[in-house]
């Protein structure tokens, strides 16, 4: 009998470790990784990246699962999945987990695909990374933990500002000014602006990827009314690993 649990908030094992896993990925883990990406390819989704941090997080939980021989969402006294991800050094906007027990990796994958909840996690277009850990229990059965997340890159404020600045320059003829501390303070404000120079318009936004400008900002730039811009980034804060970028764009005549 295959026992399956979808863990969107699973815990971690006290006494387990988030230290690097020196071996692997094993043959079973490589198979499940390839099988997950094959399933995604069949429905037109981009493949998942292998994440060492998620691998450590999965290892942390699967050791306790195998030790107890029980599939559980969370054992008593455990931190939840988001805390485990944060302890593994991950920054993410989404995180999810599949857990299973079966005699073989092939059966684990098939059972995950046949379960709507597991399949939904595996084929979620919002996630982009995975780490899979498989260990053998005392009775010879396999226990598997498959962790997914949408990774938020760890960029400095200057890197964030430079990325947004390049998008501004490529989408319009606007001149992007060097970032000042006033622009960064403006980013931290709920309204208004910092410094002596009054912008014509301030756009504040948060994002998990800095690959496009907000549509409202693009519409503003398309009017041709603005000739200079300044970009200020600030910490968006995080809660148990959940992260975003926070940006302010100041537009001037």
Short mmCIF file of N, CA and C in Angstrom, two decimals, residues 11 23 51 68 71 77 83 86-87 92 109 146 162 171 197 205 210 213 218 223 225 232 240 252:
data_model
loop_
_atom_site.label_atom_id
_atom_site.label_comp_id
_atom_site.label_asym_id
_atom_site.label_seq_id
_atom_site.Cartn_x
_atom_site.Cartn_y
_atom_site.Cartn_z
N UNK A 11 6.76 20.01 8.70
CA UNK A 11 7.77 20.39 9.67
C UNK A 11 9.09 19.72 9.41
N UNK A 23 26.63 13.31 -0.34
CA UNK A 23 26.48 12.41 -1.47
C UNK A 23 25.36 12.90 -2.37
N UNK A 51 17.76 22.54 -6.73
CA UNK A 51 18.14 23.48 -5.68
C UNK A 51 18.83 22.72 -4.55
N UNK A 68 10.81 7.29 11.87
CA UNK A 68 9.56 6.92 12.53
C UNK A 68 8.72 5.96 11.70
N UNK A 71 4.31 8.71 7.66
CA UNK A 71 4.13 9.89 6.82
C UNK A 71 3.24 10.87 7.57
N UNK A 77 6.18 19.41 17.82
CA UNK A 77 7.34 20.23 18.16
C UNK A 77 8.20 20.66 17.00
N UNK A 83 9.83 27.65 7.72
CA UNK A 83 10.98 27.85 8.60
C UNK A 83 12.15 26.97 8.15
N UNK A 86 13.78 28.61 5.25
CA UNK A 86 14.57 29.76 5.66
C UNK A 86 15.88 29.30 6.30
N UNK A 87 15.82 28.26 7.12
CA UNK A 87 17.03 27.76 7.76
C UNK A 87 18.01 27.19 6.74
N UNK A 92 12.22 32.88 -1.04
CA UNK A 92 11.21 32.39 -1.95
C UNK A 92 9.93 33.18 -1.80
N UNK A 109 6.63 8.17 -8.12
CA UNK A 109 6.27 9.16 -9.15
C UNK A 109 4.87 8.92 -9.68
N UNK A 146 9.79 15.78 -1.61
CA UNK A 146 10.00 16.59 -2.81
C UNK A 146 9.57 18.02 -2.48
N UNK A 162 19.93 48.84 -10.60
CA UNK A 162 20.54 48.78 -11.93
C UNK A 162 19.64 48.01 -12.90
N UNK A 171 13.03 50.82 -22.51
CA UNK A 171 11.63 50.98 -22.90
C UNK A 171 11.27 52.42 -23.24
N UNK A 197 13.98 67.76 -4.27
CA UNK A 197 13.45 67.81 -5.63
C UNK A 197 12.14 67.04 -5.71
N UNK A 205 6.38 49.72 -6.28
CA UNK A 205 5.85 48.39 -6.58
C UNK A 205 6.73 47.33 -5.93
N UNK A 210 12.49 40.81 -11.27
CA UNK A 210 12.68 42.13 -11.87
C UNK A 210 12.94 41.95 -13.37
N UNK A 213 8.57 46.00 -16.21
CA UNK A 213 8.02 47.14 -15.47
C UNK A 213 6.52 46.98 -15.29
N UNK A 218 4.77 51.71 -17.47
CA UNK A 218 5.01 51.71 -18.91
C UNK A 218 4.09 52.71 -19.62
N UNK A 223 3.84 58.34 -22.50
CA UNK A 223 3.31 59.68 -22.75
C UNK A 223 4.39 60.65 -23.22
N UNK A 225 6.11 62.55 -21.35
CA UNK A 225 6.13 63.74 -20.47
C UNK A 225 7.35 63.75 -19.55
N UNK A 232 14.97 53.84 -6.65
CA UNK A 232 15.39 53.55 -5.28
C UNK A 232 14.84 52.21 -4.85
N UNK A 240 9.64 34.36 7.45
CA UNK A 240 9.98 32.94 7.32
C UNK A 240 10.41 32.60 5.90
N UNK A 252 10.74 62.60 -13.44
CA UNK A 252 10.90 64.06 -13.49
C UNK A 252 10.74 64.55 -14.92
#
